[in-house]
Structure formats: C-alpha cells, structure tokens
Short mmCIF file of C-alpha atoms in Angstrom, two decimals:
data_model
loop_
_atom_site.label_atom_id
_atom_site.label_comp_id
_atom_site.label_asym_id
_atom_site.label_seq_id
_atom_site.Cartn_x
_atom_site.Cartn_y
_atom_site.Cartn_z
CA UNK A 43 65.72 -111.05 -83.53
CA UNK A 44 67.52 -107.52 -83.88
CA UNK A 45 65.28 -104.51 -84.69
CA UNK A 46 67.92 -103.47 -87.62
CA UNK A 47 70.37 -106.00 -89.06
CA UNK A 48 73.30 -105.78 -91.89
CA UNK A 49 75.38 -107.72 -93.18
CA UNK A 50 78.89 -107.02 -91.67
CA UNK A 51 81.08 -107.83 -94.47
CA UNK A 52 83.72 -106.71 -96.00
CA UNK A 53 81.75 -106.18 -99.05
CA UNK A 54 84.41 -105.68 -101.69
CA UNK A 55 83.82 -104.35 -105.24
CA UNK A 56 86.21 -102.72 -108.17
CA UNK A 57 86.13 -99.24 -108.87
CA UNK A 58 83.40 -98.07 -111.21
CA UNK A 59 81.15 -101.00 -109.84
CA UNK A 60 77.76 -100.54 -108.16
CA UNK A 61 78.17 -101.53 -104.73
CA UNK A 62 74.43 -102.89 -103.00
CA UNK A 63 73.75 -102.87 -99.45
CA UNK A 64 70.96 -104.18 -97.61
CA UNK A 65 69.35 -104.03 -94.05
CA UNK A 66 66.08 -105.78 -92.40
CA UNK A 67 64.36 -104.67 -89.71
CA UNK A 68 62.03 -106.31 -87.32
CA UNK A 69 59.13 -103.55 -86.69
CA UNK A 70 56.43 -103.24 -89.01
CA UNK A 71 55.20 -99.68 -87.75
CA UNK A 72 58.42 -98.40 -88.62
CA UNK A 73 57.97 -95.54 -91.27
CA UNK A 74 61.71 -93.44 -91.32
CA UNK A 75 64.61 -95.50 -92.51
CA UNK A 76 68.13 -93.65 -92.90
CA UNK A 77 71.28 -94.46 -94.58
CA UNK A 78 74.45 -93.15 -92.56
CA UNK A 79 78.45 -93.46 -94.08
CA UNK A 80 80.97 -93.25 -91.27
CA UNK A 81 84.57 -93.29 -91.89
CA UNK A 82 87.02 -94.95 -89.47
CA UNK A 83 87.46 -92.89 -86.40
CA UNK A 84 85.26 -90.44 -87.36
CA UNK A 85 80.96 -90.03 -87.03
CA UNK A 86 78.39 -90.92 -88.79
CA UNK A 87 77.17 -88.73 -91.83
CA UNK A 88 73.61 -88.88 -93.17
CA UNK A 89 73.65 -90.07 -97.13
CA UNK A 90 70.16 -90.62 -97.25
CA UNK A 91 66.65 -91.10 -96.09
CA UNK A 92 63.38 -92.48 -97.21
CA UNK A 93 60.22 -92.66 -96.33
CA UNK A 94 57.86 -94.47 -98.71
CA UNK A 95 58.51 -97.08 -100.68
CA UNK A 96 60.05 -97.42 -103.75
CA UNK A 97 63.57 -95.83 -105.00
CA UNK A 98 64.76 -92.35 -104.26
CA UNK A 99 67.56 -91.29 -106.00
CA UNK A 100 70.49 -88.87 -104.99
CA UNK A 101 73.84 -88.48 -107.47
CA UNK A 102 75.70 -91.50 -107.67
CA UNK A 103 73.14 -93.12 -104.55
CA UNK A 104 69.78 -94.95 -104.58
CA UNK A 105 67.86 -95.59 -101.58
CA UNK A 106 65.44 -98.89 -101.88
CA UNK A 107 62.47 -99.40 -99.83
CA UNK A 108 60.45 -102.35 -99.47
CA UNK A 109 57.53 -102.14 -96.37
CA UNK A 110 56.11 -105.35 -97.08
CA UNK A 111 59.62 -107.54 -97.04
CA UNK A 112 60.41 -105.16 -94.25
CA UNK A 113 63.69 -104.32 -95.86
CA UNK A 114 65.90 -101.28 -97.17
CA UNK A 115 68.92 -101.13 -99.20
CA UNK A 116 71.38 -98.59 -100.69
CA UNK A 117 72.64 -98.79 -104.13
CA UNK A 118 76.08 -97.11 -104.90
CA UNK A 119 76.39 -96.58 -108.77
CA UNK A 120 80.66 -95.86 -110.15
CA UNK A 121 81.95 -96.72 -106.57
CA UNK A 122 84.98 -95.03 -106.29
CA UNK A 123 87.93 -95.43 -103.31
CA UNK A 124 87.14 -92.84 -101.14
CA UNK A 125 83.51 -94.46 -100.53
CA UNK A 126 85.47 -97.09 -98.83
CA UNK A 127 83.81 -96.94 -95.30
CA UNK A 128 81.01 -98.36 -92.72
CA UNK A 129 77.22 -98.04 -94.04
CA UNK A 130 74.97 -97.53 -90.98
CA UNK A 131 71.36 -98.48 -91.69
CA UNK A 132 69.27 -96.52 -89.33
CA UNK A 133 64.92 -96.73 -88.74
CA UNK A 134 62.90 -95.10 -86.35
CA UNK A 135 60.79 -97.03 -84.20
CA UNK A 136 58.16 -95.06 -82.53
CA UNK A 137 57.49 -95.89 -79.05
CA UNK A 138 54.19 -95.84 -76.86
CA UNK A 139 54.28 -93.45 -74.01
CA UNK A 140 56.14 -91.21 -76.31
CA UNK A 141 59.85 -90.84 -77.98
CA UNK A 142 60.88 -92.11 -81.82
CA UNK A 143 64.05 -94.34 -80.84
CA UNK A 144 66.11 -94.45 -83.59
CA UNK A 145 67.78 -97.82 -83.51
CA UNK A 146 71.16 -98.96 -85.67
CA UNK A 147 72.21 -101.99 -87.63
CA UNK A 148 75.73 -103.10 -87.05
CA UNK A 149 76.82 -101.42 -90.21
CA UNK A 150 78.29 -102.89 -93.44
CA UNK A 151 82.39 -102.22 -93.95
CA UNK A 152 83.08 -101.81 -98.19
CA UNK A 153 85.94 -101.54 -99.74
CA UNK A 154 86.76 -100.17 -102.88
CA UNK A 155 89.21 -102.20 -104.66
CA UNK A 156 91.47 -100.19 -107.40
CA UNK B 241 77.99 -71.47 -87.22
CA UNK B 242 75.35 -74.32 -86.34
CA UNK B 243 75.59 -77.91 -85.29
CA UNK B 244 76.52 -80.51 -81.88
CA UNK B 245 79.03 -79.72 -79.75
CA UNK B 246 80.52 -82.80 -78.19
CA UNK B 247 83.29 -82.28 -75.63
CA UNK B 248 85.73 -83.20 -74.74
CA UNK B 249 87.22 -85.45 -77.98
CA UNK B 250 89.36 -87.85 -75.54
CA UNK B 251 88.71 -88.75 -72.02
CA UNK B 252 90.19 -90.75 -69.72
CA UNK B 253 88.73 -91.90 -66.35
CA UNK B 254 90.40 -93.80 -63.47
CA UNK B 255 88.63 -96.73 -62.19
CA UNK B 256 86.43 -96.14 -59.99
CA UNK B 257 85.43 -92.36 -61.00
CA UNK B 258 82.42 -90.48 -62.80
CA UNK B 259 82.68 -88.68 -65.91
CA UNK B 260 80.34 -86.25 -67.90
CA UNK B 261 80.50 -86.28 -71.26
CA UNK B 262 79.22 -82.64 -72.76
CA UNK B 263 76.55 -82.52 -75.73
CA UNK B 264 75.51 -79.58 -77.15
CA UNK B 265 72.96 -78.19 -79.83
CA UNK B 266 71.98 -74.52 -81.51
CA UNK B 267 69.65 -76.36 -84.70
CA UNK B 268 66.80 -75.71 -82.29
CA UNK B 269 66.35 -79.90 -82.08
CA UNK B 270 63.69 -81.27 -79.86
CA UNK B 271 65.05 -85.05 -79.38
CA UNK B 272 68.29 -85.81 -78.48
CA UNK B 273 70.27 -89.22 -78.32
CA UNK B 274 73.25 -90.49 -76.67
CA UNK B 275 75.31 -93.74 -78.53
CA UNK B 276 77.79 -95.75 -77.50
CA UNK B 277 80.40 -97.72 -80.37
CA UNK B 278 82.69 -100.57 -79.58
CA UNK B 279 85.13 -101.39 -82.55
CA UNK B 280 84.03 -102.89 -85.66
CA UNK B 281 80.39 -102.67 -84.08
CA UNK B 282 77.76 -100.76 -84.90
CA UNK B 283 75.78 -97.85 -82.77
CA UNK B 284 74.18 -98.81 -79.22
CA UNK B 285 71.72 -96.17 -77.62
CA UNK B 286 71.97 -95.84 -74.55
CA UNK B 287 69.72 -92.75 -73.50
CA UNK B 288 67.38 -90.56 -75.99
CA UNK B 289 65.25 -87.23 -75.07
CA UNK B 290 62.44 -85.94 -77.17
CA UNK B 291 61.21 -83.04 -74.90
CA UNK B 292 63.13 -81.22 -72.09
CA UNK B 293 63.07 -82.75 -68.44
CA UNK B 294 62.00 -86.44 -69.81
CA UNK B 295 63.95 -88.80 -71.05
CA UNK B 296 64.24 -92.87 -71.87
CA UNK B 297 66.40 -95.47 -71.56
CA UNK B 298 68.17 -97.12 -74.27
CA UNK B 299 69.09 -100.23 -75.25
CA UNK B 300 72.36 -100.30 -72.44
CA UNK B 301 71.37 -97.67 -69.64
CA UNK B 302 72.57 -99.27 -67.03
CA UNK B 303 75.51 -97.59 -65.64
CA UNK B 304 74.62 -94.33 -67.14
CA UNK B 305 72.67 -91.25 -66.46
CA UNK B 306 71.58 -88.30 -68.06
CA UNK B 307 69.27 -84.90 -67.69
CA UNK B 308 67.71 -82.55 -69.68
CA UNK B 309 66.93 -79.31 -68.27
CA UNK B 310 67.44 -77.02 -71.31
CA UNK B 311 66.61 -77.96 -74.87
CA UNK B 312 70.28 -77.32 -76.42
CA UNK B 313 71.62 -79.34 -73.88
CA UNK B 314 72.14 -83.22 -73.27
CA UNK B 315 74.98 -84.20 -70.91
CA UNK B 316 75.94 -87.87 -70.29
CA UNK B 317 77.53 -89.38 -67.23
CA UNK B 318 79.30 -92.61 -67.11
CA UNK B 319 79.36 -93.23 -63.61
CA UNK B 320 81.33 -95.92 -61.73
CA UNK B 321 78.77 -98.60 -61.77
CA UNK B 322 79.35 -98.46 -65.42
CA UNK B 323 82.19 -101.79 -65.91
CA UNK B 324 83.38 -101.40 -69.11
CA UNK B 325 83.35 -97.62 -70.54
CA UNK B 326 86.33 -98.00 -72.77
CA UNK B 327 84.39 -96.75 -76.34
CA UNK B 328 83.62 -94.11 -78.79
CA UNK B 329 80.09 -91.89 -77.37
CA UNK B 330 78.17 -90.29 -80.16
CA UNK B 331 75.50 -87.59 -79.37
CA UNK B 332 72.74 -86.73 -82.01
CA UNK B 333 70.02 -85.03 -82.31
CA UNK B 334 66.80 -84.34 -84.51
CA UNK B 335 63.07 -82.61 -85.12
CA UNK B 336 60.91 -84.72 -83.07
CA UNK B 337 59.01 -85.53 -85.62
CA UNK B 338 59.78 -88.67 -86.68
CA UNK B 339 60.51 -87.93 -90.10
CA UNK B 340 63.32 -85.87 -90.19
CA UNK B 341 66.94 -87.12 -89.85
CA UNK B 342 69.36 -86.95 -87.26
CA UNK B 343 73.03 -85.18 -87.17
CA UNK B 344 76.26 -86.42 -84.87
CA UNK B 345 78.26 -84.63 -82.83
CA UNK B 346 82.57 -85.40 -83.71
CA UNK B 347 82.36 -87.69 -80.83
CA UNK B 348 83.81 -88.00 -77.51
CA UNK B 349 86.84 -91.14 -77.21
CA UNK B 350 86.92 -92.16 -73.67
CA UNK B 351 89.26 -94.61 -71.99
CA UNK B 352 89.60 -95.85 -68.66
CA UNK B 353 92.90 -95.87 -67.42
#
C-alpha cells in the first residue's frame, strides 16, 4: 500500500464549478497533511495545510480532514481556468531515530473546462 | 530577498559522469529534502536532512549522495551508479518541527546526454 495516494485523473469540471480532490494515506501517526498546486514545468506551491480535523477554509479553498478514515481532501469553490494544474497531496510521517519525511501522492491533474 | 536557490535550471551529464546539483537556503530552515519527478508522476524523495551533518535516505537513494555541513546548504550528487537520471530534482526545505510547511526551490532539469 502507498503511504499517500490520489487519484490521477484528469478530473475535469466547468468553470464556476467546485472541483473536490481527495488523498488517503496509510500512517495513522501522521498529524501534518499539505495541499501543494504545481503547474506544468514549474514547482510545487503550498495552497494549504491542516492539522486537525475538520475544514479549514482559505478564499475560494477548503481543506478537509478526516483522522479516523485516514483521509484528506481539497475543495475548490468557482474553479476558474487558470487553476488548471497538478494537486500534490503531501503528509508528514515522523520517523523513529529522528527526521519528519514528508512523503507525496502522485498528484491529481484538473482541468478547467470553459 | 529570501527563499531556495536551486542551480543550475538545466543540466546535462554524459554517461558515465557525476553531477552536483546546488540547493540553497537563507529562511533559516532546519530540514531539508531532495525530490526527484518523472513526467506525469508525482514527487519521489530521495534524501532529507533535519539537522546539519545527518541525513536519511529516501524512498530511491540508491545512486545518490548528499552532505550537509552547513545549515543553508544541501547539495545533491547523481553519481554514475545512478542508471536512469533523466528527471526534474526539486529541493525543499522546512522548520523541523513537523508542523510547519515546506517551500521548493525552481528546480533543477537534468538530462543525460
């Protein structure tokens, strides 16, 4: 089983819709869980993080967290074209003998459909 | 201005050779990470740091090394026992705690020619 997976898509929606994206992981003591958007070509950019559960909120982006079902998703409200791009789902998986490795899903490629 | 340094943007490496990849940091970050990308696929660590002089593997360290003998500092090699270096390498880095989120470097592009 991976530590992080996502659905790879494409995951297309219209314009003005609310695009959802999930991710599992496989580590229970995992307690940091990040939500990267990288453009093609370029890095990843942080959108959000969250640590407990519940919803967070940021602008037009809502961070999901569910410790019990072990999963995390990202809610994107009046998608618009230019959030066409790869959403990385990131979690930190502390280590014994020291280090927090932060580990990657495979990302999920939307598309914003005029 | 702050933030990672990654240099260069595009390598390329004969068969055969060694390569260091440069990653730099002035945000004062304790841990450090080194990623490789493949296209269409998603981030693969291959080394991280959390302290200066220690460091642990990845997920795919094989073929690779790395040191850290200053805290701003986290330099990659791909060395020849590496078979397949063709990809996009992504530095990071972060607070140690565990907590706090990471930032990428523009990313170095290396192919071997």
């Amino acid at each position: 089983q991976k530590e992080v997976e996502q659905n790879s898509g494409p995951l297309s929606v219209p314009e003005g819709a609310i695009a959802s994206l999930n991710c599992t992981y496989s580590d229970r003591v995992s307690q940091s869980f990040f939500w990267y958007r990288q453009y093609s070509g370029k890095s990843p950019e942080l959108i959000m993080s969250i640590y407990s559960n519940g919803d967070k909120e940021d602008g037009r982006f809502t961070a999901q967290l569910n410790k019990a079902s072990q999963y995390v998703s990202l809610l994107i409200r009046d998608s618009q074209p230019s959030d066409s791009a790869t959403y990385l789902c990131a979690v930190i998986l502390p280590r014994l003998g020291g280090g927090n490795k932060l580990t990657f899903g495979t990302g999920t490629q939307l598309k914003v459909e005029l | 201005d702050g933030g990672i340094t990654q240099s260069p943007k595009y390598l390329f490496r004969k068969e055969g050779q060694n390569v260091t990849l440069s990653c730099e940091q002035n945000l004062n970050h304790d841990a450090m990470y080194w990623y490789r990308q493949d296209p269409g696929q998603g981030l693969r660590l291959i080394y991280y740091s959390q302290i200066v002089n220690d460091f642990q593997k990845g997920d795919i360290a094989e073929g690779y090394s790395v040191s850290r003998e200053k805290k701003e500092s986290f330099p990659l090699t791909v060395t020849s026992a590496q078979k397949n270096p063709t990809a996009f390498y992504l530095c990071a880095s972060s607070l140690a705690d565990r907590n706090t989120e990471a930032f990428f470097g523009q990313g170095t592009r290396l192919t071997v020619v």
